[in-house]
Amino acid sequence: MNLALKIEQYLPQQLLTLVKSINGQAAERGERVYLVGGVVRDLLLGYPNFDLDLVVEGDAVKLAQQVAETSRAKLLAHHRFGTAKLRYGDFTLDLATARKEIYAKPGALPTITPGALNDDLIRRDFSINAMAVSLALNDYGELIDPYQGKNDLEHRLIRILNPKSFHDDATRILRAVRYEQRLGFGIEMQTAQLLKQGIPMLDTISGDRIRHELQLIFKEKLPELAIKRLGELGVLLRISPSLKGDGWIAEKFDSARRLNRPHQLPMLYFCLLIYSFSENQLEQFLAHFNTSTTLSRSLRDTIRLKISLHLLDKPAIKPSEIYNLLREYEPLAIQANAIATESSMAYQHLQLFLTKLRYVRISLNGGDLKRLGIPVGPEIGQILHALHRAKLDGEIKTRAGEKKLARFLKTLGFNTNPESPVK
Ligand code: CTP
């Protein structure tokens, strides 16, 4: 089957020109280049995917170096793995030397040696990801499909290429479910059986790699589908005994999407995924999954705030009290709690903070207070604080109002706390 016409219609012109130029340079070096993996799958399905993976029968790093020189690309090379990334303004291209993989022990990263295209295809996870398209001039556009990936696409099936696939690399369990749910496919019968048998092998995978797979799931359009399925299969339980993939998650993920802040979504999903955790459960989870400092902070704040949320679940609470209760928390954790809480009162207070209170500023500063005759010292800070509180509570609205209150507090002897005796 030849996909030349399809490729010409599918790839943006700029990318097409670049791919052809790479192929030209490879041909001069006596090397062959192929489009592989996700882009071939999506090309056949007609889904846009411009994250191009190219396999080179030859030396991908040297070829990429040459291409970078002639096309003003930023080059990121991994000599050890024989791979290189070419970064252009709007897109990136991945080049990899065709390779053979041997798994010395389950869960560990494989040992790799250079190989031919077929070696590179057989090492892959699923038949639908193990197709290539030749870019060489003599057979440009030819589909190379030794494992019937196209047939599986037509039958909407996820199928592994070798019975040890999940055993060697149990991250493929999560990948299988991710593709199944993304594409609305089924997992082929024998693959499904081996997947279930392979679940204990998740113990051989490092926390980092599992977390990476979860993060890939969070980039999907409807990640709750994969989370739910992983829950049903017992995968979540194996990853962490406290993880759940129930209907609550689906409902809350949907609410998170309605906020329309796509760049925040993956982290927000993470906060919601661990929402049922206790502080102890979360600490165990963080230690195992080696989460980044930023993500860990948001996850910890999510649970800390959940535990104190009852303080916001009452009607007579001043805006300045809401501010003081929430000011130390990560906005993402506050957002997660606003989505998660069943209390409409707490929700309103969290929303008030997120949409208004956290942006409230006074216009006077320390210098202005000095000019009003307030001496340098701790009183300046106390008065600024009192002005901020009054502004939060709507007691003052303008700069003139701030000045008036500052003068008044000065006459009180700077006592901003009515309960303590005037100095
Ligand atoms: N791959 C694999 N086993 C893994 C991870 C990746 O065999 N554990 C292979 C697959 O053939 C996959 C390719 O490496 O097609 C590239 O991986 P990745 O970029 O994660 O997937 P894409 O195919 O690009 O698919 P998508 O990004 O759409 O999920």
mmCIF file of N, CA and C in Angstrom, residues 212-319:
data_model
loop_
_atom_site.group_PDB
_atom_site.id
_atom_site.type_symbol
_atom_site.label_atom_id
_atom_site.label_comp_id
_atom_site.label_asym_id
_atom_site.label_seq_id
_atom_site.Cartn_x
_atom_site.Cartn_y
_atom_site.Cartn_z
ATOM 1 N N HIS A 212 5.207 9.027 35.006
ATOM 2 C CA HIS A 212 5.240 9.545 33.632
ATOM 3 C C HIS A 212 4.034 9.023 32.833
ATOM 4 N N GLU A 213 3.718 7.753 33.011
ATOM 5 C CA GLU A 213 2.566 7.194 32.283
ATOM 6 C C GLU A 213 1.259 7.836 32.751
ATOM 7 N N LEU A 214 1.154 8.098 34.067
ATOM 8 C CA LEU A 214 -0.062 8.768 34.565
ATOM 9 C C LEU A 214 -0.163 10.158 33.940
ATOM 10 N N GLN A 215 0.989 10.830 33.846
ATOM 11 C CA GLN A 215 0.970 12.175 33.277
ATOM 12 C C GLN A 215 0.591 12.145 31.793
ATOM 13 N N LEU A 216 0.985 11.090 31.108
ATOM 14 C CA LEU A 216 0.561 10.960 29.700
ATOM 15 C C LEU A 216 -0.955 10.764 29.637
ATOM 16 N N ILE A 217 -1.485 9.997 30.581
ATOM 17 C CA ILE A 217 -2.944 9.802 30.614
ATOM 18 C C ILE A 217 -3.632 11.149 30.846
ATOM 19 N N PHE A 218 -3.036 11.974 31.699
ATOM 20 C CA PHE A 218 -3.652 13.276 31.996
ATOM 21 C C PHE A 218 -3.609 14.235 30.812
ATOM 22 N N LYS A 219 -2.840 13.895 29.780
ATOM 23 C CA LYS A 219 -2.841 14.745 28.578
ATOM 24 C C LYS A 219 -3.931 14.316 27.589
ATOM 25 N N GLU A 220 -4.599 13.213 27.890
ATOM 26 C CA GLU A 220 -5.656 12.740 26.991
ATOM 27 C C GLU A 220 -6.879 13.654 27.098
ATOM 28 N N LYS A 221 -7.731 13.577 26.097
ATOM 29 C CA LYS A 221 -8.944 14.411 26.098
ATOM 30 C C LYS A 221 -9.866 14.057 27.266
ATOM 31 N N LEU A 222 -10.068 12.753 27.487
ATOM 32 C CA LEU A 222 -10.942 12.300 28.577
ATOM 33 C C LEU A 222 -10.175 11.286 29.436
ATOM 34 N N PRO A 223 -9.249 11.763 30.265
ATOM 35 C CA PRO A 223 -8.402 10.822 31.013
ATOM 36 C C PRO A 223 -9.190 9.949 31.975
ATOM 37 N N GLU A 224 -10.375 10.413 32.369
ATOM 38 C CA GLU A 224 -11.151 9.614 33.333
ATOM 39 C C GLU A 224 -11.507 8.237 32.772
ATOM 40 N N LEU A 225 -11.593 8.135 31.446
ATOM 41 C CA LEU A 225 -11.937 6.833 30.850
ATOM 42 C C LEU A 225 -10.830 5.825 31.148
ATOM 43 N N ALA A 226 -9.581 6.259 30.942
ATOM 44 C CA ALA A 226 -8.453 5.351 31.207
ATOM 45 C C ALA A 226 -8.340 5.085 32.714
ATOM 46 N N ILE A 227 -8.551 6.120 33.523
ATOM 47 C CA ILE A 227 -8.431 5.934 34.981
ATOM 48 C C ILE A 227 -9.477 4.913 35.463
ATOM 49 N N LYS A 228 -10.686 5.055 34.934
ATOM 50 C CA LYS A 228 -11.763 4.141 35.344
ATOM 51 C C LYS A 228 -11.406 2.702 34.956
ATOM 52 N N ARG A 229 -10.948 2.553 33.733
ATOM 53 C CA ARG A 229 -10.601 1.215 33.230
ATOM 54 C C ARG A 229 -9.443 0.620 34.033
ATOM 55 N N LEU A 230 -8.466 1.457 34.358
ATOM 56 C CA LEU A 230 -7.327 0.962 35.151
ATOM 57 C C LEU A 230 -7.812 0.538 36.525
ATOM 58 N N GLY A 231 -8.812 1.248 37.028
ATOM 59 C CA GLY A 231 -9.415 0.878 38.318
ATOM 60 C C GLY A 231 -10.074 -0.488 38.211
ATOM 61 N N GLU A 232 -10.876 -0.681 37.157
ATOM 62 C CA GLU A 232 -11.591 -1.957 36.977
ATOM 63 C C GLU A 232 -10.628 -3.126 36.826
ATOM 64 N N LEU A 233 -9.511 -2.874 36.154
ATOM 65 C CA LEU A 233 -8.550 -3.959 35.907
ATOM 66 C C LEU A 233 -7.695 -4.283 37.130
ATOM 67 N N GLY A 234 -7.785 -3.437 38.160
ATOM 68 C CA GLY A 234 -6.960 -3.661 39.356
ATOM 69 C C GLY A 234 -5.567 -3.056 39.217
ATOM 70 N N VAL A 235 -5.362 -2.252 38.166
ATOM 71 C CA VAL A 235 -4.036 -1.660 37.950
ATOM 72 C C VAL A 235 -3.789 -0.546 38.969
ATOM 73 N N LEU A 236 -4.807 0.273 39.208
ATOM 74 C CA LEU A 236 -4.619 1.389 40.156
ATOM 75 C C LEU A 236 -4.236 0.859 41.526
ATOM 76 N N LEU A 237 -4.953 -0.173 41.919
ATOM 77 C CA LEU A 237 -4.707 -0.764 43.236
ATOM 78 C C LEU A 237 -3.264 -1.248 43.353
ATOM 79 N N ARG A 238 -2.758 -1.778 42.253
ATOM 80 C CA ARG A 238 -1.377 -2.301 42.249
ATOM 81 C C ARG A 238 -0.367 -1.154 42.323
ATOM 82 N N ILE A 239 -0.727 -0.031 41.697
ATOM 83 C CA ILE A 239 0.184 1.111 41.683
ATOM 84 C C ILE A 239 0.237 1.755 43.061
ATOM 85 N N SER A 240 -0.939 1.932 43.659
ATOM 86 C CA SER A 240 -0.994 2.515 45.001
ATOM 87 C C SER A 240 -2.319 2.091 45.619
ATOM 88 N N PRO A 241 -2.269 1.440 46.787
ATOM 89 C CA PRO A 241 -3.496 0.874 47.357
ATOM 90 C C PRO A 241 -4.572 1.925 47.634
ATOM 91 N N SER A 242 -4.204 3.209 47.659
ATOM 92 C CA SER A 242 -5.204 4.235 47.979
ATOM 93 C C SER A 242 -5.855 4.844 46.734
ATOM 94 N N LEU A 243 -5.370 4.487 45.547
ATOM 95 C CA LEU A 243 -5.918 5.117 44.331
ATOM 96 C C LEU A 243 -7.260 4.509 43.938
ATOM 97 N N LYS A 244 -8.180 5.409 43.529
ATOM 98 C CA LYS A 244 -9.495 4.925 43.077
ATOM 99 C C LYS A 244 -9.791 5.496 41.695
ATOM 100 N N GLY A 245 -10.599 4.783 40.938
ATOM 101 C CA GLY A 245 -10.963 5.305 39.608
ATOM 102 C C GLY A 245 -12.465 5.303 39.449
ATOM 103 N N ASP A 246 -13.178 5.785 40.468
ATOM 104 C CA ASP A 246 -14.639 5.651 40.464
ATOM 105 C C ASP A 246 -15.340 6.800 39.725
ATOM 106 N N GLY A 247 -16.667 6.784 39.809
ATOM 107 C CA GLY A 247 -17.475 7.794 39.117
ATOM 108 C C GLY A 247 -17.200 9.207 39.624
ATOM 109 N N TRP A 248 -16.788 9.314 40.880
ATOM 110 C CA TRP A 248 -16.469 10.631 41.452
ATOM 111 C C TRP A 248 -15.375 11.297 40.616
ATOM 112 N N ILE A 249 -14.355 10.527 40.302
ATOM 113 C CA ILE A 249 -13.234 11.053 39.501
ATOM 114 C C ILE A 249 -13.756 11.566 38.155
ATOM 115 N N ALA A 250 -14.608 10.780 37.511
ATOM 116 C CA ALA A 250 -15.126 11.174 36.190
ATOM 117 C C ALA A 250 -15.864 12.503 36.294
ATOM 118 N N GLU A 251 -16.700 12.626 37.307
ATOM 119 C CA GLU A 251 -17.487 13.858 37.469
ATOM 120 C C GLU A 251 -16.562 15.065 37.713
ATOM 121 N N LYS A 252 -15.562 14.867 38.567
ATOM 122 C CA LYS A 252 -14.694 15.990 38.942
ATOM 123 C C LYS A 252 -13.717 16.368 37.812
ATOM 124 N N PHE A 253 -13.256 15.356 37.075
ATOM 125 C CA PHE A 253 -12.381 15.666 35.924
ATOM 126 C C PHE A 253 -13.163 16.507 34.910
ATOM 127 N N ASP A 254 -14.427 16.156 34.761
ATOM 128 C CA ASP A 254 -15.257 16.903 33.820
ATOM 129 C C ASP A 254 -15.403 18.360 34.291
ATOM 130 N N SER A 255 -15.621 18.541 35.598
ATOM 131 C CA SER A 255 -15.720 19.921 36.131
ATOM 132 C C SER A 255 -14.410 20.659 35.907
ATOM 133 N N ALA A 256 -13.282 19.966 36.074
ATOM 134 C CA ALA A 256 -11.976 20.608 35.892
ATOM 135 C C ALA A 256 -11.851 21.127 34.458
ATOM 136 N N ARG A 257 -12.313 20.334 33.496
ATOM 137 C CA ARG A 257 -12.222 20.760 32.087
ATOM 138 C C ARG A 257 -13.063 21.991 31.815
ATOM 139 N N ARG A 258 -14.183 22.091 32.520
ATOM 140 C CA ARG A 258 -15.080 23.230 32.281
ATOM 141 C C ARG A 258 -14.451 24.562 32.678
ATOM 142 N N LEU A 259 -13.387 24.511 33.455
ATOM 143 C CA LEU A 259 -12.711 25.768 33.825
ATOM 144 C C LEU A 259 -12.014 26.403 32.627
ATOM 145 N N ASN A 260 -11.794 25.564 31.599
ATOM 146 C CA ASN A 260 -11.182 26.079 30.383
ATOM 147 C C ASN A 260 -9.767 26.606 30.558
ATOM 148 N N ARG A 261 -9.008 25.920 31.369
ATOM 149 C CA ARG A 261 -7.588 26.313 31.510
ATOM 150 C C ARG A 261 -6.724 25.108 31.185
ATOM 151 N N PRO A 262 -6.563 24.823 29.906
ATOM 152 C CA PRO A 262 -5.927 23.576 29.484
ATOM 153 C C PRO A 262 -4.525 23.369 30.050
ATOM 154 N N HIS A 263 -3.755 24.441 30.205
ATOM 155 C CA HIS A 263 -2.370 24.243 30.669
ATOM 156 C C HIS A 263 -2.331 23.774 32.133
ATOM 157 N N GLN A 264 -3.400 24.073 32.891
ATOM 158 C CA GLN A 264 -3.434 23.669 34.314
ATOM 159 C C GLN A 264 -3.958 22.251 34.501
ATOM 160 N N LEU A 265 -4.630 21.763 33.461
ATOM 161 C CA LEU A 265 -5.412 20.537 33.640
ATOM 162 C C LEU A 265 -4.635 19.328 34.157
ATOM 163 N N PRO A 266 -3.460 18.995 33.559
ATOM 164 C CA PRO A 266 -2.796 17.780 34.039
ATOM 165 C C PRO A 266 -2.512 17.805 35.536
ATOM 166 N N MET A 267 -2.070 18.961 36.058
ATOM 167 C CA MET A 267 -1.781 19.043 37.500
ATOM 168 C C MET A 267 -3.081 18.975 38.316
ATOM 169 N N LEU A 268 -4.118 19.603 37.782
ATOM 170 C CA LEU A 268 -5.395 19.604 38.495
ATOM 171 C C LEU A 268 -5.969 18.188 38.574
ATOM 172 N N TYR A 269 -5.850 17.453 37.479
ATOM 173 C CA TYR A 269 -6.290 16.051 37.491
ATOM 174 C C TYR A 269 -5.541 15.284 38.572
ATOM 175 N N PHE A 270 -4.240 15.565 38.680
ATOM 176 C CA PHE A 270 -3.429 14.856 39.668
ATOM 177 C C PHE A 270 -3.958 15.145 41.077
ATOM 178 N N CYS A 271 -4.243 16.429 41.353
ATOM 179 C CA CYS A 271 -4.756 16.814 42.679
ATOM 180 C C CYS A 271 -6.070 16.092 42.964
ATOM 181 N N LEU A 272 -6.906 15.953 41.940
ATOM 182 C CA LEU A 272 -8.204 15.299 42.148
ATOM 183 C C LEU A 272 -8.040 13.791 42.311
ATOM 184 N N LEU A 273 -7.062 13.237 41.611
ATOM 185 C CA LEU A 273 -6.828 11.791 41.700
ATOM 186 C C LEU A 273 -6.467 11.372 43.127
ATOM 187 N N ILE A 274 -5.722 12.229 43.824
ATOM 188 C CA ILE A 274 -5.273 11.837 45.171
ATOM 189 C C ILE A 274 -6.172 12.456 46.270
ATOM 190 N N TYR A 275 -7.314 13.023 45.858
ATOM 191 C CA TYR A 275 -8.114 13.793 46.816
ATOM 192 C C TYR A 275 -8.585 12.961 48.013
ATOM 193 N N SER A 276 -8.787 11.671 47.804
ATOM 194 C CA SER A 276 -9.296 10.858 48.923
ATOM 195 C C SER A 276 -8.172 10.440 49.885
ATOM 196 N N PHE A 277 -6.930 10.772 49.586
ATOM 197 C CA PHE A 277 -5.797 10.336 50.419
ATOM 198 C C PHE A 277 -5.773 11.042 51.769
ATOM 199 N N SER A 278 -5.196 10.343 52.752
ATOM 200 C CA SER A 278 -4.842 11.011 54.014
ATOM 201 C C SER A 278 -3.447 11.615 53.805
ATOM 202 N N GLU A 279 -3.013 12.431 54.766
ATOM 203 C CA GLU A 279 -1.667 13.006 54.628
ATOM 204 C C GLU A 279 -0.602 11.914 54.557
ATOM 205 N N ASN A 280 -0.782 10.881 55.369
ATOM 206 C CA ASN A 280 0.204 9.780 55.366
ATOM 207 C C ASN A 280 0.238 9.052 54.036
ATOM 208 N N GLN A 281 -0.953 8.761 53.532
ATOM 209 C CA GLN A 281 -1.011 8.065 52.239
ATOM 210 C C GLN A 281 -0.333 8.903 51.167
ATOM 211 N N LEU A 282 -0.565 10.209 51.234
ATOM 212 C CA LEU A 282 0.041 11.081 50.219
ATOM 213 C C LEU A 282 1.560 11.065 50.339
ATOM 214 N N GLU A 283 2.070 11.120 51.562
ATOM 215 C CA GLU A 283 3.537 11.134 51.719
ATOM 216 C C GLU A 283 4.156 9.876 51.137
ATOM 217 N N GLN A 284 3.506 8.727 51.363
ATOM 218 C CA GLN A 284 4.026 7.472 50.793
ATOM 219 C C GLN A 284 4.016 7.544 49.264
ATOM 220 N N PHE A 285 2.923 8.082 48.757
ATOM 221 C CA PHE A 285 2.761 8.206 47.303
ATOM 222 C C PHE A 285 3.855 9.109 46.715
ATOM 223 N N LEU A 286 4.066 10.256 47.346
ATOM 224 C CA LEU A 286 5.051 11.217 46.831
ATOM 225 C C LEU A 286 6.458 10.618 46.845
ATOM 226 N N ALA A 287 6.754 9.902 47.932
ATOM 227 C CA ALA A 287 8.097 9.323 48.040
ATOM 228 C C ALA A 287 8.301 8.303 46.924
ATOM 229 N N HIS A 288 7.280 7.483 46.677
ATOM 230 C CA HIS A 288 7.449 6.438 45.667
ATOM 231 C C HIS A 288 7.505 7.009 44.260
ATOM 232 N N PHE A 289 6.655 8.023 43.990
ATOM 233 C CA PHE A 289 6.541 8.501 42.604
ATOM 234 C C PHE A 289 7.447 9.682 42.300
ATOM 235 N N ASN A 290 8.217 10.089 43.308
ATOM 236 C CA ASN A 290 9.263 11.063 43.053
ATOM 237 C C ASN A 290 8.740 12.274 42.273
ATOM 238 N N THR A 291 7.647 12.828 42.761
ATOM 239 C CA THR A 291 7.006 13.946 42.051
ATOM 240 C C THR A 291 7.848 15.218 42.184
ATOM 241 N N SER A 292 7.738 16.102 41.216
ATOM 242 C CA SER A 292 8.529 17.338 41.226
ATOM 243 C C SER A 292 8.131 18.200 42.427
ATOM 244 N N THR A 293 8.994 19.159 42.767
ATOM 245 C CA THR A 293 8.706 20.017 43.930
ATOM 246 C C THR A 293 7.392 20.764 43.719
ATOM 247 N N THR A 294 7.190 21.298 42.535
ATOM 248 C CA THR A 294 5.963 22.072 42.276
ATOM 249 C C THR A 294 4.725 21.191 42.420
ATOM 250 N N LEU A 295 4.770 20.019 41.795
ATOM 251 C CA LEU A 295 3.602 19.143 41.873
ATOM 252 C C LEU A 295 3.388 18.683 43.319
ATOM 253 N N SER A 296 4.474 18.330 44.012
ATOM 254 C CA SER A 296 4.335 17.852 45.393
ATOM 255 C C SER A 296 3.675 18.923 46.259
ATOM 256 N N ARG A 297 4.087 20.178 46.037
ATOM 257 C CA ARG A 297 3.521 21.260 46.858
ATOM 258 C C ARG A 297 2.011 21.362 46.627
ATOM 259 N N SER A 298 1.610 21.306 45.369
ATOM 260 C CA SER A 298 0.172 21.404 45.080
ATOM 261 C C SER A 298 -0.592 20.203 45.658
ATOM 262 N N LEU A 299 0.003 19.021 45.586
ATOM 263 C CA LEU A 299 -0.687 17.830 46.099
ATOM 264 C C LEU A 299 -0.807 17.898 47.621
ATOM 265 N N ARG A 300 0.280 18.309 48.279
ATOM 266 C CA ARG A 300 0.245 18.420 49.751
ATOM 267 C C ARG A 300 -0.780 19.469 50.173
ATOM 268 N N ASP A 301 -0.770 20.614 49.486
ATOM 269 C CA ASP A 301 -1.711 21.676 49.841
ATOM 270 C C ASP A 301 -3.156 21.235 49.628
ATOM 271 N N THR A 302 -3.360 20.430 48.590
ATOM 272 C CA THR A 302 -4.716 19.942 48.319
ATOM 273 C C THR A 302 -5.247 19.177 49.534
ATOM 274 N N ILE A 303 -4.426 18.294 50.071
ATOM 275 C CA ILE A 303 -4.887 17.466 51.192
ATOM 276 C C ILE A 303 -4.944 18.284 52.488
ATOM 277 N N ARG A 304 -3.965 19.150 52.701
ATOM 278 C CA ARG A 304 -3.987 19.994 53.914
ATOM 279 C C ARG A 304 -5.249 20.852 53.932
ATOM 280 N N LEU A 305 -5.576 21.434 52.777
ATOM 281 C CA LEU A 305 -6.758 22.297 52.714
ATOM 282 C C LEU A 305 -8.030 21.469 52.884
ATOM 283 N N LYS A 306 -8.058 20.290 52.286
ATOM 284 C CA LYS A 306 -9.243 19.420 52.440
ATOM 285 C C LYS A 306 -9.524 19.196 53.930
ATOM 286 N N ILE A 307 -8.448 18.982 54.698
ATOM 287 C CA ILE A 307 -8.604 18.705 56.121
ATOM 288 C C ILE A 307 -9.135 19.940 56.872
ATOM 289 N N SER A 308 -8.791 21.151 56.407
ATOM 290 C CA SER A 308 -9.247 22.375 57.109
ATOM 291 C C SER A 308 -10.486 22.988 56.470
ATOM 292 N N LEU A 309 -11.044 22.320 55.493
ATOM 293 C CA LEU A 309 -12.110 22.953 54.713
ATOM 294 C C LEU A 309 -13.349 23.306 55.544
ATOM 295 N N HIS A 310 -13.562 22.566 56.657
ATOM 296 C CA HIS A 310 -14.736 22.849 57.494
ATOM 297 C C HIS A 310 -14.716 24.296 58.001
ATOM 298 N N LEU A 311 -13.502 24.883 58.096
ATOM 299 C CA LEU A 311 -13.405 26.264 58.581
ATOM 300 C C LEU A 311 -14.062 27.252 57.610
ATOM 301 N N LEU A 312 -14.207 26.813 56.382
ATOM 302 C CA LEU A 312 -14.823 27.692 55.372
ATOM 303 C C LEU A 312 -16.287 27.342 55.132
ATOM 304 N N ASP A 313 -16.743 26.334 55.858
ATOM 305 C CA ASP A 313 -18.106 25.852 55.626
ATOM 306 C C ASP A 313 -19.066 26.487 56.631
ATOM 307 N N LYS A 314 -19.023 27.814 56.769
ATOM 308 C CA LYS A 314 -19.977 28.501 57.650
ATOM 309 C C LYS A 314 -20.331 29.839 57.027
ATOM 310 N N PRO A 315 -21.543 30.335 57.313
ATOM 311 C CA PRO A 315 -22.014 31.516 56.605
ATOM 312 C C PRO A 315 -21.328 32.824 57.033
ATOM 313 N N ALA A 316 -21.218 33.045 58.366
ATOM 314 C CA ALA A 316 -20.744 34.363 58.804
ATOM 315 C C ALA A 316 -19.217 34.380 58.855
ATOM 316 N N ILE A 317 -18.615 34.552 57.729
ATOM 317 C CA ILE A 317 -17.160 34.582 57.694
ATOM 318 C C ILE A 317 -16.739 35.762 56.820
ATOM 319 N N LYS A 318 -15.857 36.578 57.390
ATOM 320 C CA LYS A 318 -15.479 37.815 56.688
ATOM 321 C C LYS A 318 -14.507 37.500 55.548
ATOM 322 N N PRO A 319 -14.531 38.312 54.487
ATOM 323 C CA PRO A 319 -13.570 38.102 53.399
ATOM 324 C C PRO A 319 -12.122 38.073 53.906
#
